[in-house]
Structure formats: structure tokens, C-alpha cells
Tab-separated table of C-alpha atoms and ligand atoms in Angstrom:
chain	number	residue	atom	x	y	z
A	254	UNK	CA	0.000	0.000	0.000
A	255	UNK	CA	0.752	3.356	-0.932
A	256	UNK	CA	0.656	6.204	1.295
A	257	UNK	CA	1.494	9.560	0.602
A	258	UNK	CA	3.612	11.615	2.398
A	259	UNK	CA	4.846	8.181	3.691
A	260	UNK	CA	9.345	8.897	4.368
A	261	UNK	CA	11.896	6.828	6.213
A	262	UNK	CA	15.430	7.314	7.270
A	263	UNK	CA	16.808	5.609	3.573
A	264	UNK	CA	14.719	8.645	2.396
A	265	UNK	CA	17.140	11.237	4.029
A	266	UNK	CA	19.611	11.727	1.432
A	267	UNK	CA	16.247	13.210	-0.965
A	268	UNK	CA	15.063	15.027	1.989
A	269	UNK	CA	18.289	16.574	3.283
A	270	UNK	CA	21.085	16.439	0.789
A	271	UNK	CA	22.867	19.328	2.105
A	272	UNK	CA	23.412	17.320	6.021
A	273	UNK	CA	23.173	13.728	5.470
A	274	UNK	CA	26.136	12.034	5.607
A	275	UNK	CA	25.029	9.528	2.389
A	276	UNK	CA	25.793	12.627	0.379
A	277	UNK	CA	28.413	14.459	1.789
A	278	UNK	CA	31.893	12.050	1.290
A	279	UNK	CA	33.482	14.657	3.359
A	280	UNK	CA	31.405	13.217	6.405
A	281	UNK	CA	31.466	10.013	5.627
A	282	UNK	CA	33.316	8.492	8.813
A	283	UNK	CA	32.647	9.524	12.058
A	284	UNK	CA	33.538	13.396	11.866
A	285	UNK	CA	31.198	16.044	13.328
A	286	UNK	CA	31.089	19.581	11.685
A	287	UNK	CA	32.046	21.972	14.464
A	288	UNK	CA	29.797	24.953	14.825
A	289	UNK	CA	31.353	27.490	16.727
A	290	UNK	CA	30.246	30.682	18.876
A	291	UNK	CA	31.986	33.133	19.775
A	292	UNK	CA	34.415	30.971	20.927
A	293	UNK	CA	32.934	27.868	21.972
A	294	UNK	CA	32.970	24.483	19.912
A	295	UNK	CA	30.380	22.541	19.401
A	296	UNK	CA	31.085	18.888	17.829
A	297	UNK	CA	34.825	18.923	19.370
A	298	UNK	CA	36.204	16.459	22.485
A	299	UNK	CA	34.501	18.577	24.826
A	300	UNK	CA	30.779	18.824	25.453
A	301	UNK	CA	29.747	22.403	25.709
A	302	UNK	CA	27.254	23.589	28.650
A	303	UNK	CA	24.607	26.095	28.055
A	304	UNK	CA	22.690	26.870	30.801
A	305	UNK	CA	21.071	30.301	32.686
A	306	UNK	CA	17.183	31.147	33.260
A	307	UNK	CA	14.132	30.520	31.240
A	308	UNK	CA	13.168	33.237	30.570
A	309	UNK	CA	14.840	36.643	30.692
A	310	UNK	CA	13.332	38.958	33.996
A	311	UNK	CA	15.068	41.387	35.190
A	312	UNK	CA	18.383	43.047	34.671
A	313	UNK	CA	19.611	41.516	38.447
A	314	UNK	CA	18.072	38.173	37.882
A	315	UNK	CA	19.890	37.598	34.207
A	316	UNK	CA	23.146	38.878	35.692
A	317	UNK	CA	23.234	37.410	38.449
A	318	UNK	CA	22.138	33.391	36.975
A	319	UNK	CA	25.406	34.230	33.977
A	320	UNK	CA	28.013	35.384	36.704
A	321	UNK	CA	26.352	31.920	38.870
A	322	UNK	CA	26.570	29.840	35.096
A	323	UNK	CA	30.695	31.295	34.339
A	324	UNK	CA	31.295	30.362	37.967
A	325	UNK	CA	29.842	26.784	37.411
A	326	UNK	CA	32.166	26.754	34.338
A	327	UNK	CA	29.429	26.633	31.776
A	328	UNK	CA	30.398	27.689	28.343
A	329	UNK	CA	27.435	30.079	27.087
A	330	UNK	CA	24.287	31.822	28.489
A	331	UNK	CA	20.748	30.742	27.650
A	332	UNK	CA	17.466	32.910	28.107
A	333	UNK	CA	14.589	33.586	26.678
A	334	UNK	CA	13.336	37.349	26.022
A	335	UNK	CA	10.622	36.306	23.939
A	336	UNK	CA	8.986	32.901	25.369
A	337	UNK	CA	6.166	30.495	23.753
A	338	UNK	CA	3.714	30.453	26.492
A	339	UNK	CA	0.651	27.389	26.160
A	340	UNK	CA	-1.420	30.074	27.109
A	341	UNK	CA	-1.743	34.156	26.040
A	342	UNK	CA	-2.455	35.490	28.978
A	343	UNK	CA	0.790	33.857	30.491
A	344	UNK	CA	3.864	35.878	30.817
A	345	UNK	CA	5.376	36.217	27.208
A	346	UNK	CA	8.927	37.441	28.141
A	347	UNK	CA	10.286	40.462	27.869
A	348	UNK	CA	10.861	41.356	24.033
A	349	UNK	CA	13.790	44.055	23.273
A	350	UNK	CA	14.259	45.073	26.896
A	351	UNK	CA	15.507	41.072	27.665
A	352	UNK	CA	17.446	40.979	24.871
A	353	UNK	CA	19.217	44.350	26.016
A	354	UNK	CA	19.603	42.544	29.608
A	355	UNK	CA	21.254	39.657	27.917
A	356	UNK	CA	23.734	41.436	26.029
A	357	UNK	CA	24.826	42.981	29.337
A	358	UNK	CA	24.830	39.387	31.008
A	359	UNK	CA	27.388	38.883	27.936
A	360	UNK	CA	29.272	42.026	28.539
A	361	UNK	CA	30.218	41.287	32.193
A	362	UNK	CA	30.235	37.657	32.012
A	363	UNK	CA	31.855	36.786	28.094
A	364	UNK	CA	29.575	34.310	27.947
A	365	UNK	CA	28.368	33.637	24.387
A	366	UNK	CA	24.057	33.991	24.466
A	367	UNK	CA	21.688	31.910	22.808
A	368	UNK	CA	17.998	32.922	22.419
A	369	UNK	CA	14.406	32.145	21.251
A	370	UNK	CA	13.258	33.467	17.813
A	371	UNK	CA	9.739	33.371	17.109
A	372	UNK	CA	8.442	35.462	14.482
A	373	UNK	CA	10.255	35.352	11.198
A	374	UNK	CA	9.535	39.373	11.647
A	375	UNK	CA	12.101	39.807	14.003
A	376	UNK	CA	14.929	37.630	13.359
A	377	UNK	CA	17.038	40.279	12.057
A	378	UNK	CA	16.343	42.294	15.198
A	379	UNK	CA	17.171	39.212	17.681
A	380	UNK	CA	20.231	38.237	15.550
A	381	UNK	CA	21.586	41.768	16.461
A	382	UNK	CA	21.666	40.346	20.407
A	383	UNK	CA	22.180	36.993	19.965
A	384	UNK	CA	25.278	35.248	19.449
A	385	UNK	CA	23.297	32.170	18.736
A	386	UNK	CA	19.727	31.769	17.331
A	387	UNK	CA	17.053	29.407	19.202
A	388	UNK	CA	14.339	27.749	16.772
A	389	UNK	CA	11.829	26.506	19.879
A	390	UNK	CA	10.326	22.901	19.545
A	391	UNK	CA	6.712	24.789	18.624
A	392	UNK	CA	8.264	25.939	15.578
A	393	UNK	CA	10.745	23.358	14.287
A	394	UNK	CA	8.477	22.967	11.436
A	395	UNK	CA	7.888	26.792	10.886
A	396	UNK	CA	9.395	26.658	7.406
A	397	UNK	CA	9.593	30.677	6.670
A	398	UNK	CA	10.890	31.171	9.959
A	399	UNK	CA	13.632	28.833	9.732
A	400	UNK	CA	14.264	29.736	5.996
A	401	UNK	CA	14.710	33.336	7.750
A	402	UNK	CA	17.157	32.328	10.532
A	403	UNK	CA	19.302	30.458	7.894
A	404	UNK	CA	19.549	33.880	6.087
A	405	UNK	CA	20.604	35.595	8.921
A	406	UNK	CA	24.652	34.307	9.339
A	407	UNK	CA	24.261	32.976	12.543
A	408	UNK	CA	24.653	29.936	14.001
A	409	UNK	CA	21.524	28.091	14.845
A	410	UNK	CA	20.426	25.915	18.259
A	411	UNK	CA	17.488	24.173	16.222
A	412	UNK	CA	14.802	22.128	18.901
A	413	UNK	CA	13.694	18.986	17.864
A	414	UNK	CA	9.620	18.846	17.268
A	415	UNK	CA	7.856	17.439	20.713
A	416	UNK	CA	6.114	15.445	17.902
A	417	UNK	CA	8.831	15.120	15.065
A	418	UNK	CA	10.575	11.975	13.547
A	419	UNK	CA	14.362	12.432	12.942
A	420	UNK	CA	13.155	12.840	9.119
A	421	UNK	CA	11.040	15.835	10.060
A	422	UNK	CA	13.811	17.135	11.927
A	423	UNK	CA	16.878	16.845	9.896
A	424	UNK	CA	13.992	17.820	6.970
A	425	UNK	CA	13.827	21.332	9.265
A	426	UNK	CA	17.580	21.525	9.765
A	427	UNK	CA	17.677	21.336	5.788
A	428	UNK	CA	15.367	24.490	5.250
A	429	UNK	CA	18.229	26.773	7.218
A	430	UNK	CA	21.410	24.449	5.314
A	431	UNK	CA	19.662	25.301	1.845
A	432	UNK	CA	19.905	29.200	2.461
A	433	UNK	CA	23.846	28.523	2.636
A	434	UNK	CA	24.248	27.894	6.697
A	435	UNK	CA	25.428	25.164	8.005
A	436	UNK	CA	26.208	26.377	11.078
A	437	UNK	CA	23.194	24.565	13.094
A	438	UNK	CA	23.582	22.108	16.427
A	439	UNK	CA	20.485	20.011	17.456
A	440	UNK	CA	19.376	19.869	20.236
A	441	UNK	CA	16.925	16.685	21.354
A	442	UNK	CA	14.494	17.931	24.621
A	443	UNK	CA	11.798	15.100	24.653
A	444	UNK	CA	8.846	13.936	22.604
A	445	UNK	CA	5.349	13.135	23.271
A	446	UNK	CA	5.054	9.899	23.832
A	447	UNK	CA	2.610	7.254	25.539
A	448	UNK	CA	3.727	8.147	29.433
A	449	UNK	CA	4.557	11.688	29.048
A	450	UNK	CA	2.937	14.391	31.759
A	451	UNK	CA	2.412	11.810	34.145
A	452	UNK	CA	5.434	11.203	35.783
A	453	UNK	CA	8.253	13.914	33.697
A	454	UNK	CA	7.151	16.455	31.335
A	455	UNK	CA	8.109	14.457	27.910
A	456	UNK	CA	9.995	11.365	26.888
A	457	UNK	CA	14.081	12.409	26.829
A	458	UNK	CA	14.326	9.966	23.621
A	459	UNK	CA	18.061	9.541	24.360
A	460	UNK	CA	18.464	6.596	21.612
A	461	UNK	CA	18.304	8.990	18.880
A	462	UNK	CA	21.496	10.982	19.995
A	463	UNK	CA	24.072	7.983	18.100
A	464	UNK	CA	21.044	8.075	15.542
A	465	UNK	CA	21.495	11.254	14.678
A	466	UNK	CA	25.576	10.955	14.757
A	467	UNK	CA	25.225	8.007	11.978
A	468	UNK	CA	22.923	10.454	9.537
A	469	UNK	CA	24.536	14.067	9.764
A	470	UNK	CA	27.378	15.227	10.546
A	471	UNK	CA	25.875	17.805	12.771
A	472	UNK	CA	26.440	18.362	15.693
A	473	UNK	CA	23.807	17.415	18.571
A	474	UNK	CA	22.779	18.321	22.378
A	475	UNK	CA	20.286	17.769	24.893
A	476	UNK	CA	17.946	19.895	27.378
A	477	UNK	CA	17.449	18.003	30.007
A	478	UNK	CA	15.326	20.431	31.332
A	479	UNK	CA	11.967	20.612	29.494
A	480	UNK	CA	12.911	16.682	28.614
A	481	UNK	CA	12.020	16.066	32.000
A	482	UNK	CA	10.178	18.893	33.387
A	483	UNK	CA	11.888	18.002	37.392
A	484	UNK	CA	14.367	19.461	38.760
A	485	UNK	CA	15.047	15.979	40.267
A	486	UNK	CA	15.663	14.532	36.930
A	487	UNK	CA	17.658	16.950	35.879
A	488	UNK	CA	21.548	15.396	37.082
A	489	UNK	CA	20.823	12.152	35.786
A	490	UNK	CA	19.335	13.300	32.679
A	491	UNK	CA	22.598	15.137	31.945
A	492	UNK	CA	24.915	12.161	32.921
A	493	UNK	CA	23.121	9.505	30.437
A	494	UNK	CA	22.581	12.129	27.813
A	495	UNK	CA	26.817	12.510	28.203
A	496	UNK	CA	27.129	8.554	28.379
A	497	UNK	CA	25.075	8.931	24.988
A	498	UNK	CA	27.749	10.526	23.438
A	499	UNK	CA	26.079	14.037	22.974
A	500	UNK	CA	27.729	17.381	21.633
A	501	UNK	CA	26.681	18.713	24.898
A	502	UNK	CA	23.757	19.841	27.047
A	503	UNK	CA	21.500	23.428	27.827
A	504	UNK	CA	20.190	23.345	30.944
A	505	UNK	CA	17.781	25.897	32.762
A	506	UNK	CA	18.400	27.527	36.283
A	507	UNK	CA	16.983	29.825	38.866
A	508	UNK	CA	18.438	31.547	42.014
A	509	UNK	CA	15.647	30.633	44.542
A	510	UNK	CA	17.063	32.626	47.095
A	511	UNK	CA	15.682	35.887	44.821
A	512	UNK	CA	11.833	33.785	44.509
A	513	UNK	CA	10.988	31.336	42.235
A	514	UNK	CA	11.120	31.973	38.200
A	515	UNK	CA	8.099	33.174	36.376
A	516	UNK	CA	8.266	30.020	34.238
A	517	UNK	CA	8.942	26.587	34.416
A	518	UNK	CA	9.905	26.921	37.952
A	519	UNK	CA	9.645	22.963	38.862
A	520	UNK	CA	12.487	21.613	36.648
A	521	UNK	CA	15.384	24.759	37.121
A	522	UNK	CA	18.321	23.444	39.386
A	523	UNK	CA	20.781	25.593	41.492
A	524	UNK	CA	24.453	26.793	40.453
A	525	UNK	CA	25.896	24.083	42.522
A	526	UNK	CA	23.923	21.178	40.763
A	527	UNK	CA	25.127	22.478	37.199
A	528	UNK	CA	29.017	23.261	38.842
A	529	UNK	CA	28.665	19.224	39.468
A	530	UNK	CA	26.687	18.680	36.053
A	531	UNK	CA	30.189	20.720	34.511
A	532	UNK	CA	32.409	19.161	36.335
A	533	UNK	CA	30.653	15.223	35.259
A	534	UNK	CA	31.099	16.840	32.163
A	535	UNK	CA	34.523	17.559	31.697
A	536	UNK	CA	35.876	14.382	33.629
A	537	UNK	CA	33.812	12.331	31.047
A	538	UNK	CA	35.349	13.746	28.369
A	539	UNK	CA	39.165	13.909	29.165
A	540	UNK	CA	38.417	9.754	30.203
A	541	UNK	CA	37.477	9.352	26.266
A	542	UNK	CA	40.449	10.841	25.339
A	543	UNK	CA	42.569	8.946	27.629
A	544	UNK	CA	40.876	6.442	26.190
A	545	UNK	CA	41.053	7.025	22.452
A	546	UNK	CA	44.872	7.697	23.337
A	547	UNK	CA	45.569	4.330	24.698
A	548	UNK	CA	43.775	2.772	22.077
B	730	LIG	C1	13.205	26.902	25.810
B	730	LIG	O1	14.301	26.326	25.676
B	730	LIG	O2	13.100	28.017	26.339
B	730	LIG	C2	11.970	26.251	25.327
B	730	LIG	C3	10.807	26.886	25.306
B	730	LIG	O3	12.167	24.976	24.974
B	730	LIG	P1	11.335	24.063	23.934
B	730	LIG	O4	11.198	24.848	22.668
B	730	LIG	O5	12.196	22.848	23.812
B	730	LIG	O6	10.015	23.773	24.597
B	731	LIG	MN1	11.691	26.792	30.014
């Protein structure tokens, strides 16, 4: 039986020419393309660490979460300053004055910033802030939007569909390669599945990381965070997402002491839980090499 629309993984090198390994001889071992920011590599030996608030408050409360993430030793700042909220009437973020806030956070701290982009409208604006463009898993299959953020020469952070086969992903990840930028890491952060919302927010669908290292040669990273929705969960998400052999993690926190976050407030851990996240991080890493040295 026919059925239209019907695509599997031997379809990839039709649907994404420009990233599957199939067609790119280049990539045909084991190398991953490193996309870097400002600085930091994603796709080398080392897995980077995003991490800093969901969503961008206040001037103190951005600050102060970066200086906590560079103290941790995490490698960029996250933070939304325009947020996709279930509902309307929930806080949206704070538009232009949060991305003002997070260049500061960058100006005291160095840390590189990554951010939400929404509205195809405004990715020129955002791209003017950010060091690094966020496509949010609501709009991985936005196709003007991410036909946009591959036009605007900056590297992309692209979410993987709550909903979205690796075909519809690496299908999304195509639309910003085929406007000449190949400068995008994925990042897996759970999928609807049977169980999920009854005991973690979504299904972290850590088998796809080595899945996604056998297709493309991009590079790829997990959020732990809205994978699992608990705070709890968060640690041990990041260790087996590491022992899956992934580019790195981004990771949401909150400084309680200053009142909870406006969003997501259940699954943010403290500075100290990401120092030891970091610091899991980095031993793992120089143990492969050892490793890969001896062998
Ligand atoms: C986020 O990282 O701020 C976010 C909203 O995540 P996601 O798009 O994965 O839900
Ligand atoms: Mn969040």
C-alpha cells in the first residue's frame, strides 16, 4: 500500500542532501562539523554547557544566573526574552528590553548567548543580540521562519519537534542548510510519547542521539530540562545524555534565594547542581580521550 507523504530514514539523502552524511563524502566516517560561537565548539572532544534562566526577567536576575553559570564553568548563556507560552495570557517574556539585559549578562560575564526566535519578523532584530539563534520545539516545522534564521549568518540551536521523527527534523535543519548555513547544532528535549505528563514532562528519547551521529554530521545536544520537566531529573538526565555521546547539554536555572522563576519553575536546578553537572562533564570527556589515546 501506498501512502502519501509516507518517508523513512533511507529517504534522508532526498530530503536533506545538504546534512546527510550519504551525500556528503566529506562526512562520511565519524567526523562532526564543528559549529562554533563566539568561541565555543560545538562537535569537538569537549561537550559544551549552556545553561542560565528561562526566561529573561530582570536586569539583576539575568546577571546574576550568567556570573552563577561562568562560575559553574558553563560555556554560554541561555534565556529567553521572547517565550512560547501554552497560554496568552501567560507571561510572554520580555521582548527588546531582555534581549538588552542579555547582552549585558554577555558584557560582564563573556559568555556567548543563545535565544528564542519566534516570528520570522524579528529575526534580524534578535540576531543583532544573539550570538546564537534558538528555533523553539513549537516551531521546528515553521518553514519561513527557519528559511529566515538560515539567512541571517548565525549559528543556529534548532529544537527537535515534541512530535517530530528524525526525518522531520533533519527535513527542518535542511530548510536553514539550503539558504547557505550550516552552522546549526540540534538539540533533542523530549517527545510526546505514551507516558509523558504523568510522571516527567516528555519522553528524553536519548536513543536517537548515536542516531542522529550516523545520519549528519551535525552536531547534537540535549535539554534536560523541558525533557524532563523536574528538577530531580535533571543530574541524571545530563549524565546519560553525556554517556550517549552528545555534543553537549543546555540546561535551565533559577536563584531561589531571589523567589521562584516566572516560568517553568519545577524543573530549574541551582548553580551548585550544574558546577557538578560541569564538572561530570569535563571528567567524562578527558576519560574518552585517555581512552582514544591508549587505544
Ligand atoms: C526553551 O528552551 O526556552 C523552550 C521553550 O524549549 P522548547 O522549545 O524545547 O520547549
Ligand atoms: Mn523553560
Amino acid at each position: 500500500m501506498k501512502i502519501a507523504g509516507q518517508v523513512s530514514l533511507e529517504d534522508l539523502p532526498r530530503i536533506a542532501p545538504l546534512l546527510s552524511r550519504a551525500t556528503n563524502p566529506e562526512y562520511s566516517g565519524r567526523q562532526t562539523r564543528v559549529v562554533e560561537v563566539r568561541g565555543v565548539r560545538f562537535g569537538e572532544d569537549r561537550p559544551v554547557v549552556v545553561a542560565g534562566p528561562c526566561a529573561v526577567e530582570t536586569h539583576e536576575q539575568t546577571v546574576g544566573i550568567a556570573q552563577a553559570v561562568r562560575e559553574a564553568g558553563g560555556d554560554m548563556l541561555r534565556g529567553g526574552a521572547y517565550k512560547p507560552r501554552t497560554s496568552p495570557h501567560d507571561f510572554q517574556g520580555t521582548g527588546l528590553e531582555g534581549l538588552c539585559i542579555l547582552s549585558v549578562a554577555r558584557e560582564v560575564t563573556g559568555l556567548p548567548v543563545v535565544t528564542e526566535v519566534m516570528d520570522p519578523r524579528l529575526v534580524r532584530e534578535v540576531a543583532k543580540y544573539a550570538d546564537m539563534l534558538q528555533v523553539g520545539s513549537r516551531n521546528m516545522q515553521n518553514y519561513p521562519l527557519l528559511a529566515e534564521v538560515g539567512r541571517a549568518h548565525k549559528p543556529v540551536l534548532l529544537k527537535r519537534g515534541m512530535a517530530a521523527s528524525l526525518c522531520e527534523w533533519l527535513g527542518a535543519a535542511e530548510y536553514i542548510a539550503k539558504q547557505g548555513n550550516l552552522d546549526i547544532v540540534l538539540c533533542e528535549r523530549g517527545i510526546k510519547a505514551f507516558p509523558s505528563g504523568e510522571y516527567a514532562r516528555y519522553v528524553l528519547d536519548l536513543s536517537v542521539i548515536p542516531a542522529v551521529q550516523a545520519l549528519t554530521f551535525l552536531p547534537v545536544i540535549v535539554d534536560p530540562s523541558h525533557a524532563t520537566g523536574v528538577a530531580a531529573m535533571v543530574e541524571p538526565a545530563s549524565r546519560a545524555a553525556l554517556e550517549f555521546g552528545c555534543d553537549g547539554l543546555i540546561i535551565e536555572i533559577a536563584d531561589f534565594r531571589k523567589g521562584p522563576p516566572r516560568c517553568d519553575a519545577a524543573q530549574a536546578i541551582d548553580a551548585n547542581t550544574l558546577a557538578r553537572i560541569v564538572r561530570f562533564a569535563r571528567a567524562r570527556a578527558e576519560e574518552l580521550q585517555e581512552q582514544v589515546t591508549v587505544a
